[in-house]
């Protein structure tokens, strides 16, 4: 099984749960690892493997098993019960499946990474759900047992507290590619950091809903004020001193809709849909995940107003490519509907910059919007909207929208004030969107302390890119040239994130004028006079970037080989090297052949060195309470803890050294828990925060041996 498939099982999990992978006859390596990490527990099932496993009263843990010698060629097949030796109960179920119907038969859709699982029709009590996944070379059969569930009300038991420390959540954290290749970001109109949000999954339907009036009450003590200048337009500064971690803005969305270029998604919750079994809105027949979609009837999802309009516009299910293309017009249409159904929101939206003049002068943007949005709304859908107004809305979205959503969602949103934050390539804030809360508010927090009068900023580009790439992206998507302190400094604030190795003396090759893409590059070390023309540097960068993007996201050896191959071409902190190290920092300890408890000391020390290299840069380009720092601190603690434990067991460490090591581990965990504690509890970052807190509690037991640690 390849690394990508392992990743789908290990990191995505069945319905976002921990999943014991099911190989043809089961894989003893993985099963042993899962047992060692206490992610699975054996259960007792009947010896008769041909009969169903009946759920007893109160049994509600998700159970997975494997039936050997059976191919799941027929998705309608329902009879499967795992032999006792292959039956395991997941200790930590995280998220419920998605409900749906196909041809009048109820089914449950269980997603793991990019894999698709379809469960069969269930009974009212003691339901046995059989799920099938078609994978290369093998076919896997999974049995899920629930107690007294119906397809309209599917619940999982509260997960018990898992073991703390590095073994608690290492298989649960998603791997995020360090440098997101353009082609993999293509379906999102903008790959900048202000477009990458983590969705809040904390709030169920029973939670108290926050109305817009409640949001307005919070505004009585705003910590910012709006300023205006000819150069920056409107922007925000600190009205008073702001503490790190303090909420700067919390406000509901004006409008939410599909990203341009997204796939086939639910119009209510923006989750990806199975093209083979599309559920349709009962009223307008447009795609939804189910009749119970949480976004159905909501103005941040598939609203009643939109449904009324779409009743007269038949979706083209005969041509799925055309149906997907029509999604480009849905978010602009939702904005246009505000004009009649919510004038106050329309007024706030209309105050945003569209840059029509600059966009019209571009040979690509205006014609594309004319074809895919304006013509779709006016000609294909025959709706009475002014074409110029539609173009303006497109511009407002391109310039001001935030990408939102987690767990596979693909959406963008507009907010009344969040768009006013100025851009800087070393942002002073971080943010999440609360997906499950009424109004889908965005929460912007100060990542660093602000003094009264300080500019409040976020980054419109990806901070782990070099100056050339960041400025190119901002100019292309936001229609201005960044001249921030990082872009203006050839060394990028001492990080050397764009530096090449001088072929003559191995010194650092830097741009002589980083704000001028045509400026020559020169070696400034030891008086070396070597120079390279900008065109040669850009050609080299393109070639290296293309090669980097060909590396599989889970290929440890591929990233290490890239770093070794170009060690004499790229500076050690060049952004391509940083991106490779960022991926490696998360891959080491989580993928097949590199499980954290099985890694030799040499590989553990390699992970430590990588994390320290990254922290040295992240402290500068994303200082304070940033996700990059929080996640990397968590990744750093794990190998430190494993090595410390091994040395302690071998009695190869003094009491003083043990105390010092544990102090560093405690510091990593404490700061990581603090930073990631601001994230939604069921996001990968939120789960890391929980694991960090549990590990801190566990480490306290060491004080019985060595005395107080901190």
mmCIF file of C-alpha atoms in Angstrom, residues 239-585:
data_model
loop_
_atom_site.group_PDB
_atom_site.id
_atom_site.type_symbol
_atom_site.label_atom_id
_atom_site.label_comp_id
_atom_site.label_asym_id
_atom_site.label_seq_id
_atom_site.Cartn_x
_atom_site.Cartn_y
_atom_site.Cartn_z
ATOM 1 C CA UNK A 239 -7.259 52.131 19.473
ATOM 2 C CA UNK A 240 -5.624 50.984 22.706
ATOM 3 C CA UNK A 241 -3.051 48.429 23.760
ATOM 4 C CA UNK A 242 -4.089 44.947 22.606
ATOM 5 C CA UNK A 243 -2.816 41.765 24.244
ATOM 6 C CA UNK A 244 -1.622 38.773 22.245
ATOM 7 C CA UNK A 245 -4.535 36.368 21.855
ATOM 8 C CA UNK A 246 -7.159 39.072 22.337
ATOM 9 C CA UNK A 247 -10.072 39.092 19.901
ATOM 10 C CA UNK A 248 -9.843 42.086 17.574
ATOM 11 C CA UNK A 249 -12.881 41.384 15.382
ATOM 12 C CA UNK A 250 -15.701 38.867 15.696
ATOM 13 C CA UNK A 251 -18.472 39.377 13.167
ATOM 14 C CA UNK A 252 -20.956 37.356 11.095
ATOM 15 C CA UNK A 253 -20.551 36.915 7.363
ATOM 16 C CA UNK A 254 -22.365 39.172 4.922
ATOM 17 C CA UNK A 255 -22.485 36.359 2.375
ATOM 18 C CA UNK A 256 -21.012 32.885 1.946
ATOM 19 C CA UNK A 257 -20.800 30.789 -1.210
ATOM 20 C CA UNK A 258 -18.772 28.332 -3.282
ATOM 21 C CA UNK A 259 -15.213 29.166 -4.289
ATOM 22 C CA UNK A 260 -14.585 29.851 -7.952
ATOM 23 C CA UNK A 261 -13.343 26.685 -9.596
ATOM 24 C CA UNK A 262 -14.580 24.355 -6.852
ATOM 25 C CA UNK A 263 -15.818 20.850 -7.543
ATOM 26 C CA UNK A 264 -19.316 19.516 -7.030
ATOM 27 C CA UNK A 265 -20.243 20.590 -3.500
ATOM 28 C CA UNK A 266 -23.316 20.939 -1.316
ATOM 29 C CA UNK A 267 -24.804 24.433 -1.648
ATOM 30 C CA UNK A 268 -25.705 24.432 2.043
ATOM 31 C CA UNK A 269 -22.572 23.259 3.875
ATOM 32 C CA UNK A 270 -20.029 23.306 0.996
ATOM 33 C CA UNK A 271 -18.892 19.709 1.501
ATOM 34 C CA UNK A 272 -17.753 17.732 -1.526
ATOM 35 C CA UNK A 273 -20.450 15.508 -3.034
ATOM 36 C CA UNK A 274 -20.262 12.114 -4.672
ATOM 37 C CA UNK A 275 -20.954 12.654 -8.360
ATOM 38 C CA UNK A 276 -22.509 9.191 -8.604
ATOM 39 C CA UNK A 277 -25.201 9.869 -6.009
ATOM 40 C CA UNK A 278 -26.188 13.530 -5.873
ATOM 41 C CA UNK A 279 -28.880 14.443 -3.372
ATOM 42 C CA UNK A 280 -31.203 17.176 -4.617
ATOM 43 C CA UNK A 281 -32.971 19.966 -2.756
ATOM 44 C CA UNK A 282 -36.655 18.933 -2.554
ATOM 45 C CA UNK A 283 -37.748 22.395 -3.690
ATOM 46 C CA UNK A 284 -35.315 23.563 -6.388
ATOM 47 C CA UNK A 285 -33.476 20.298 -7.204
ATOM 48 C CA UNK A 286 -29.998 21.879 -6.846
ATOM 49 C CA UNK A 287 -27.300 19.792 -5.091
ATOM 50 C CA UNK A 288 -27.361 19.347 -1.314
ATOM 51 C CA UNK A 289 -25.732 16.749 0.911
ATOM 52 C CA UNK A 290 -29.116 15.753 2.382
ATOM 53 C CA UNK A 291 -32.509 17.112 3.406
ATOM 54 C CA UNK A 292 -30.989 17.575 6.868
ATOM 55 C CA UNK A 293 -28.117 19.772 5.623
ATOM 56 C CA UNK A 294 -27.333 22.333 8.349
ATOM 57 C CA UNK A 295 -27.009 25.053 5.699
ATOM 58 C CA UNK A 296 -30.412 24.487 4.124
ATOM 59 C CA UNK A 297 -32.637 27.515 4.646
ATOM 60 C CA UNK A 298 -29.777 29.578 6.141
ATOM 61 C CA UNK A 299 -28.590 32.832 4.586
ATOM 62 C CA UNK A 300 -24.990 31.603 4.927
ATOM 63 C CA UNK A 301 -25.950 28.496 2.936
ATOM 64 C CA UNK A 302 -28.775 27.558 0.564
ATOM 65 C CA UNK A 303 -31.235 30.279 1.595
ATOM 66 C CA UNK A 304 -34.974 30.356 0.966
ATOM 67 C CA UNK A 305 -34.496 33.342 -1.341
ATOM 68 C CA UNK A 306 -31.945 31.478 -3.426
ATOM 69 C CA UNK A 307 -34.126 28.370 -3.483
ATOM 70 C CA UNK A 308 -37.042 30.410 -4.866
ATOM 71 C CA UNK A 309 -34.835 31.757 -7.655
ATOM 72 C CA UNK A 310 -33.429 28.321 -8.474
ATOM 73 C CA UNK A 311 -36.891 26.761 -8.740
ATOM 74 C CA UNK A 312 -37.003 28.301 -12.214
ATOM 75 C CA UNK A 313 -33.405 27.358 -13.127
ATOM 76 C CA UNK A 314 -32.876 23.660 -13.722
ATOM 77 C CA UNK A 315 -29.375 22.391 -12.855
ATOM 78 C CA UNK A 316 -27.702 20.570 -15.728
ATOM 79 C CA UNK A 317 -27.197 17.089 -14.290
ATOM 80 C CA UNK A 318 -26.683 15.782 -17.805
ATOM 81 C CA UNK A 319 -23.392 17.681 -18.026
ATOM 82 C CA UNK A 320 -21.578 17.716 -14.689
ATOM 83 C CA UNK A 321 -18.784 19.910 -16.056
ATOM 84 C CA UNK A 322 -21.355 22.562 -16.925
ATOM 85 C CA UNK A 323 -22.981 22.139 -13.510
ATOM 86 C CA UNK A 324 -19.623 22.695 -11.792
ATOM 87 C CA UNK A 325 -18.954 25.705 -14.007
ATOM 88 C CA UNK A 326 -22.286 27.211 -12.951
ATOM 89 C CA UNK A 327 -21.010 27.281 -9.354
ATOM 90 C CA UNK A 328 -18.818 30.253 -10.304
ATOM 91 C CA UNK A 329 -21.962 32.380 -10.573
ATOM 92 C CA UNK A 330 -23.607 31.287 -7.320
ATOM 93 C CA UNK A 331 -21.636 33.448 -4.877
ATOM 94 C CA UNK A 332 -22.031 36.593 -7.058
ATOM 95 C CA UNK A 333 -25.755 35.841 -7.311
ATOM 96 C CA UNK A 334 -26.045 35.513 -3.526
ATOM 97 C CA UNK A 335 -24.429 38.918 -3.170
ATOM 98 C CA UNK A 336 -26.844 40.404 -5.709
ATOM 99 C CA UNK A 337 -29.827 38.943 -3.850
ATOM 100 C CA UNK A 338 -28.822 40.969 -0.778
ATOM 101 C CA UNK A 339 -29.842 44.114 -2.640
ATOM 102 C CA UNK A 340 -33.517 43.240 -2.305
ATOM 103 C CA UNK A 341 -33.644 40.898 0.684
ATOM 104 C CA UNK A 342 -31.134 42.639 2.983
ATOM 105 C CA UNK A 343 -30.303 46.231 1.952
ATOM 106 C CA UNK A 344 -28.106 46.766 5.032
ATOM 107 C CA UNK A 345 -25.767 43.938 4.030
ATOM 108 C CA UNK A 346 -25.814 45.112 0.412
ATOM 109 C CA UNK A 347 -24.777 48.577 1.546
ATOM 110 C CA UNK A 348 -21.841 47.150 3.521
ATOM 111 C CA UNK A 349 -20.810 45.005 0.561
ATOM 112 C CA UNK A 350 -21.058 47.923 -1.870
ATOM 113 C CA UNK A 351 -18.584 49.927 0.221
ATOM 114 C CA UNK A 352 -15.808 47.447 -0.614
ATOM 115 C CA UNK A 353 -13.217 48.099 -3.315
ATOM 116 C CA UNK A 354 -13.678 46.302 -6.659
ATOM 117 C CA UNK A 355 -10.769 47.772 -8.691
ATOM 118 C CA UNK A 356 -12.886 47.706 -11.844
ATOM 119 C CA UNK A 357 -10.456 49.878 -13.790
ATOM 120 C CA UNK A 358 -7.465 47.663 -13.046
ATOM 121 C CA UNK A 359 -9.428 44.485 -13.625
ATOM 122 C CA UNK A 360 -10.871 45.705 -16.923
ATOM 123 C CA UNK A 361 -7.350 46.511 -18.134
ATOM 124 C CA UNK A 362 -6.270 42.922 -17.492
ATOM 125 C CA UNK A 363 -6.727 40.656 -20.480
ATOM 126 C CA UNK A 364 -7.754 37.614 -18.457
ATOM 127 C CA UNK A 365 -10.021 38.550 -15.547
ATOM 128 C CA UNK A 366 -12.759 40.614 -17.206
ATOM 129 C CA UNK A 367 -13.438 38.231 -20.144
ATOM 130 C CA UNK A 368 -13.433 35.232 -17.784
ATOM 131 C CA UNK A 369 -16.037 36.812 -15.524
ATOM 132 C CA UNK A 370 -18.052 37.882 -18.560
ATOM 133 C CA UNK A 371 -18.218 34.298 -19.805
ATOM 134 C CA UNK A 372 -18.625 32.312 -16.595
ATOM 135 C CA UNK A 373 -20.570 34.721 -14.381
ATOM 136 C CA UNK A 374 -22.265 37.554 -16.287
ATOM 137 C CA UNK A 375 -23.457 35.451 -19.226
ATOM 138 C CA UNK A 376 -24.534 32.680 -16.874
ATOM 139 C CA UNK A 377 -26.692 34.985 -14.740
ATOM 140 C CA UNK A 378 -28.089 37.208 -17.497
ATOM 141 C CA UNK A 379 -28.296 34.919 -20.539
ATOM 142 C CA UNK A 380 -28.443 31.323 -19.308
ATOM 143 C CA UNK A 381 -30.464 31.939 -16.151
ATOM 144 C CA UNK A 382 -32.360 34.951 -17.587
ATOM 145 C CA UNK A 383 -32.170 36.972 -14.370
ATOM 146 C CA UNK A 384 -32.628 40.733 -14.486
ATOM 147 C CA UNK A 385 -29.313 41.990 -13.121
ATOM 148 C CA UNK A 386 -27.133 44.743 -14.536
ATOM 149 C CA UNK A 387 -23.945 43.302 -16.149
ATOM 150 C CA UNK A 388 -21.768 46.134 -14.822
ATOM 151 C CA UNK A 389 -23.073 45.512 -11.318
ATOM 152 C CA UNK A 390 -22.269 41.814 -11.674
ATOM 153 C CA UNK A 391 -18.700 42.670 -12.715
ATOM 154 C CA UNK A 392 -18.408 44.947 -9.676
ATOM 155 C CA UNK A 393 -19.558 42.149 -7.365
ATOM 156 C CA UNK A 394 -16.997 39.820 -8.979
ATOM 157 C CA UNK A 395 -14.297 42.396 -8.242
ATOM 158 C CA UNK A 396 -15.432 42.798 -4.640
ATOM 159 C CA UNK A 397 -15.188 39.044 -4.167
ATOM 160 C CA UNK A 398 -11.771 38.759 -5.818
ATOM 161 C CA UNK A 399 -10.303 41.552 -3.719
ATOM 162 C CA UNK A 400 -12.018 41.092 -0.352
ATOM 163 C CA UNK A 401 -13.320 37.533 0.119
ATOM 164 C CA UNK A 402 -11.885 35.110 2.672
ATOM 165 C CA UNK A 403 -11.750 31.407 1.971
ATOM 166 C CA UNK A 404 -13.524 29.646 4.827
ATOM 167 C CA UNK A 405 -14.380 26.168 5.964
ATOM 168 C CA UNK A 406 -12.672 23.061 7.162
ATOM 169 C CA UNK A 407 -13.133 19.296 6.874
ATOM 170 C CA UNK A 408 -13.158 19.423 3.101
ATOM 171 C CA UNK A 409 -15.423 22.447 2.689
ATOM 172 C CA UNK A 410 -14.799 24.807 -0.215
ATOM 173 C CA UNK A 411 -16.329 28.224 0.365
ATOM 174 C CA UNK A 412 -15.569 31.946 0.455
ATOM 175 C CA UNK A 413 -17.140 34.684 2.535
ATOM 176 C CA UNK A 414 -17.367 38.457 2.802
ATOM 177 C CA UNK A 415 -17.244 40.271 6.143
ATOM 178 C CA UNK A 416 -18.173 43.834 7.004
ATOM 179 C CA UNK A 417 -14.915 44.868 8.700
ATOM 180 C CA UNK A 418 -12.409 42.009 8.483
ATOM 181 C CA UNK A 419 -11.473 43.030 4.942
ATOM 182 C CA UNK A 420 -10.181 46.354 6.288
ATOM 183 C CA UNK A 421 -7.091 44.764 7.831
ATOM 184 C CA UNK A 422 -4.004 45.944 5.989
ATOM 185 C CA UNK A 423 -1.631 43.499 4.365
ATOM 186 C CA UNK A 424 1.845 42.750 5.669
ATOM 187 C CA UNK A 425 4.088 39.759 4.968
ATOM 188 C CA UNK A 426 4.718 39.387 8.716
ATOM 189 C CA UNK A 427 1.089 39.442 9.929
ATOM 190 C CA UNK A 428 0.132 40.612 13.392
ATOM 191 C CA UNK A 429 -3.128 38.624 13.554
ATOM 192 C CA UNK A 430 -4.486 35.131 12.986
ATOM 193 C CA UNK A 431 -8.055 34.054 12.340
ATOM 194 C CA UNK A 432 -10.622 31.251 12.142
ATOM 195 C CA UNK A 433 -14.219 31.074 10.937
ATOM 196 C CA UNK A 434 -16.819 29.538 13.240
ATOM 197 C CA UNK A 435 -18.516 27.237 10.754
ATOM 198 C CA UNK A 436 -21.109 25.796 13.130
ATOM 199 C CA UNK A 437 -22.212 29.054 14.725
ATOM 200 C CA UNK A 438 -25.152 31.106 13.586
ATOM 201 C CA UNK A 439 -24.026 33.695 11.044
ATOM 202 C CA UNK A 440 -20.719 31.895 10.478
ATOM 203 C CA UNK A 441 -18.631 34.599 12.184
ATOM 204 C CA UNK A 442 -14.949 35.178 11.575
ATOM 205 C CA UNK A 443 -12.754 35.551 14.659
ATOM 206 C CA UNK A 444 -9.583 37.602 14.267
ATOM 207 C CA UNK A 445 -7.110 37.561 17.163
ATOM 208 C CA UNK A 446 -3.950 39.485 17.829
ATOM 209 C CA UNK A 447 -0.983 37.173 17.289
ATOM 210 C CA UNK A 448 1.368 39.650 18.963
ATOM 211 C CA UNK A 449 0.848 42.526 21.410
ATOM 212 C CA UNK A 450 -0.143 45.835 19.801
ATOM 213 C CA UNK A 451 0.513 49.284 21.184
ATOM 214 C CA UNK A 452 -2.076 51.997 20.674
ATOM 215 C CA UNK A 453 -1.614 53.317 17.142
ATOM 216 C CA UNK A 454 -0.029 50.127 15.756
ATOM 217 C CA UNK A 455 -1.214 48.895 12.366
ATOM 218 C CA UNK A 456 -3.346 45.727 12.561
ATOM 219 C CA UNK A 457 -2.401 43.397 9.711
ATOM 220 C CA UNK A 458 -2.863 40.027 8.065
ATOM 221 C CA UNK A 459 -1.033 38.449 5.141
ATOM 222 C CA UNK A 460 -2.761 38.167 1.765
ATOM 223 C CA UNK A 461 -0.064 35.777 0.497
ATOM 224 C CA UNK A 462 1.499 32.578 1.797
ATOM 225 C CA UNK A 463 4.164 33.482 4.333
ATOM 226 C CA UNK A 464 6.305 30.458 3.411
ATOM 227 C CA UNK A 465 7.030 31.902 -0.024
ATOM 228 C CA UNK A 466 9.840 34.185 -1.098
ATOM 229 C CA UNK A 467 9.502 37.847 -2.006
ATOM 230 C CA UNK A 468 9.234 37.267 -5.754
ATOM 231 C CA UNK A 469 6.357 34.810 -5.357
ATOM 232 C CA UNK A 470 4.509 36.777 -2.677
ATOM 233 C CA UNK A 471 4.642 40.060 -4.577
ATOM 234 C CA UNK A 472 3.622 38.352 -7.820
ATOM 235 C CA UNK A 473 0.616 36.764 -6.115
ATOM 236 C CA UNK A 474 -0.481 39.991 -4.420
ATOM 237 C CA UNK A 475 -0.120 42.037 -7.595
ATOM 238 C CA UNK A 476 -2.074 39.463 -9.587
ATOM 239 C CA UNK A 477 -4.917 38.893 -7.115
ATOM 240 C CA UNK A 478 -5.123 42.073 -5.018
ATOM 241 C CA UNK A 479 -3.956 44.636 -7.598
ATOM 242 C CA UNK A 480 -1.273 46.375 -5.569
ATOM 243 C CA UNK A 481 2.475 46.018 -5.073
ATOM 244 C CA UNK A 482 3.612 45.100 -1.584
ATOM 245 C CA UNK A 483 6.363 47.312 -0.175
ATOM 246 C CA UNK A 484 6.290 46.006 3.403
ATOM 247 C CA UNK A 485 9.453 45.784 5.486
ATOM 248 C CA UNK A 486 9.970 42.119 4.647
ATOM 249 C CA UNK A 487 9.589 42.639 0.887
ATOM 250 C CA UNK A 488 11.868 45.689 0.991
ATOM 251 C CA UNK A 489 14.699 43.832 2.755
ATOM 252 C CA UNK A 490 16.925 41.622 0.533
ATOM 253 C CA UNK A 491 17.496 39.313 3.532
ATOM 254 C CA UNK A 492 13.762 39.139 4.346
ATOM 255 C CA UNK A 493 14.372 40.301 7.919
ATOM 256 C CA UNK A 494 17.408 38.061 8.286
ATOM 257 C CA UNK A 495 15.636 34.842 7.278
ATOM 258 C CA UNK A 496 17.289 34.653 3.827
ATOM 259 C CA UNK A 497 14.093 32.994 2.603
ATOM 260 C CA UNK A 498 14.935 33.804 -1.036
ATOM 261 C CA UNK A 499 18.713 33.313 -0.935
ATOM 262 C CA UNK A 500 20.563 31.086 -3.405
ATOM 263 C CA UNK A 501 24.060 29.678 -2.960
ATOM 264 C CA UNK A 502 26.751 31.507 -4.876
ATOM 265 C CA UNK A 503 28.260 29.037 -7.400
ATOM 266 C CA UNK A 504 31.653 30.718 -6.948
ATOM 267 C CA UNK A 505 32.101 30.969 -3.173
ATOM 268 C CA UNK A 506 28.977 29.258 -1.714
ATOM 269 C CA UNK A 507 27.936 32.594 -0.223
ATOM 270 C CA UNK A 508 24.410 34.026 -0.264
ATOM 271 C CA UNK A 509 23.011 35.346 -3.540
ATOM 272 C CA UNK A 510 20.435 38.088 -2.898
ATOM 273 C CA UNK A 511 18.463 40.517 -5.013
ATOM 274 C CA UNK A 512 20.100 43.923 -5.279
ATOM 275 C CA UNK A 513 16.632 45.553 -5.279
ATOM 276 C CA UNK A 514 13.888 43.176 -4.092
ATOM 277 C CA UNK A 515 11.061 45.578 -5.046
ATOM 278 C CA UNK A 516 12.237 45.403 -8.664
ATOM 279 C CA UNK A 517 11.690 41.963 -10.197
ATOM 280 C CA UNK A 518 14.139 42.842 -12.989
ATOM 281 C CA UNK A 519 17.019 43.697 -10.640
ATOM 282 C CA UNK A 520 20.197 41.603 -10.744
ATOM 283 C CA UNK A 521 21.198 39.220 -7.969
ATOM 284 C CA UNK A 522 24.576 39.468 -6.299
ATOM 285 C CA UNK A 523 26.687 37.569 -3.799
ATOM 286 C CA UNK A 524 27.368 39.817 -0.851
ATOM 287 C CA UNK A 525 29.577 37.497 1.193
ATOM 288 C CA UNK A 526 33.328 38.033 1.601
ATOM 289 C CA UNK A 527 33.396 40.721 -1.061
ATOM 290 C CA UNK A 528 32.528 38.210 -3.807
ATOM 291 C CA UNK A 529 31.566 40.108 -6.999
ATOM 292 C CA UNK A 530 29.530 37.302 -8.612
ATOM 293 C CA UNK A 531 26.193 38.422 -10.094
ATOM 294 C CA UNK A 532 23.299 36.767 -11.928
ATOM 295 C CA UNK A 533 20.678 38.460 -14.116
ATOM 296 C CA UNK A 534 17.093 38.382 -12.818
ATOM 297 C CA UNK A 535 15.919 36.306 -15.782
ATOM 298 C CA UNK A 536 18.404 33.538 -14.954
ATOM 299 C CA UNK A 537 17.340 33.505 -11.301
ATOM 300 C CA UNK A 538 13.655 33.344 -12.207
ATOM 301 C CA UNK A 539 14.268 30.522 -14.679
ATOM 302 C CA UNK A 540 16.202 28.567 -12.048
ATOM 303 C CA UNK A 541 13.482 29.187 -9.469
ATOM 304 C CA UNK A 542 10.790 27.975 -11.848
ATOM 305 C CA UNK A 543 12.697 24.781 -12.624
ATOM 306 C CA UNK A 544 13.271 24.026 -8.946
ATOM 307 C CA UNK A 545 9.662 24.841 -8.068
ATOM 308 C CA UNK A 546 8.340 22.556 -10.795
ATOM 309 C CA UNK A 547 10.520 19.728 -9.505
ATOM 310 C CA UNK A 548 9.481 20.377 -5.917
ATOM 311 C CA UNK A 549 5.806 20.244 -6.813
ATOM 312 C CA UNK A 550 6.240 16.777 -8.292
ATOM 313 C CA UNK A 551 7.118 15.338 -4.880
ATOM 314 C CA UNK A 552 4.261 13.366 -3.367
ATOM 315 C CA UNK A 553 2.891 15.090 -0.283
ATOM 316 C CA UNK A 554 3.714 12.064 1.911
ATOM 317 C CA UNK A 555 7.106 11.161 0.421
ATOM 318 C CA UNK A 556 9.676 11.519 3.202
ATOM 319 C CA UNK A 557 12.512 10.271 1.020
ATOM 320 C CA UNK A 558 11.445 12.596 -1.802
ATOM 321 C CA UNK A 559 11.678 15.704 0.361
ATOM 322 C CA UNK A 560 14.968 14.606 1.892
ATOM 323 C CA UNK A 561 16.371 13.877 -1.584
ATOM 324 C CA UNK A 562 15.341 17.345 -2.778
ATOM 325 C CA UNK A 563 17.123 18.986 0.158
ATOM 326 C CA UNK A 564 20.269 16.949 -0.458
ATOM 327 C CA UNK A 565 20.275 17.433 -4.219
ATOM 328 C CA UNK A 566 20.098 21.220 -4.024
ATOM 329 C CA UNK A 567 22.133 21.803 -0.863
ATOM 330 C CA UNK A 568 24.724 23.694 -2.950
ATOM 331 C CA UNK A 569 22.104 25.659 -4.902
ATOM 332 C CA UNK A 570 19.608 26.807 -2.262
ATOM 333 C CA UNK A 571 20.415 28.468 1.043
ATOM 334 C CA UNK A 572 19.353 26.292 3.982
ATOM 335 C CA UNK A 573 16.492 28.687 4.771
ATOM 336 C CA UNK A 574 15.356 29.262 1.193
ATOM 337 C CA UNK A 575 11.588 28.996 1.138
ATOM 338 C CA UNK A 576 11.628 25.804 -0.935
ATOM 339 C CA UNK A 577 13.876 24.217 1.694
ATOM 340 C CA UNK A 578 11.620 25.537 4.446
ATOM 341 C CA UNK A 579 8.590 24.095 2.681
ATOM 342 C CA UNK A 580 10.262 20.692 2.390
ATOM 343 C CA UNK A 581 11.208 20.823 6.069
ATOM 344 C CA UNK A 582 7.703 21.918 7.019
ATOM 345 C CA UNK A 583 6.307 18.808 5.340
ATOM 346 C CA UNK A 584 8.981 16.604 6.912
ATOM 347 C CA UNK A 585 8.285 18.010 10.380
#
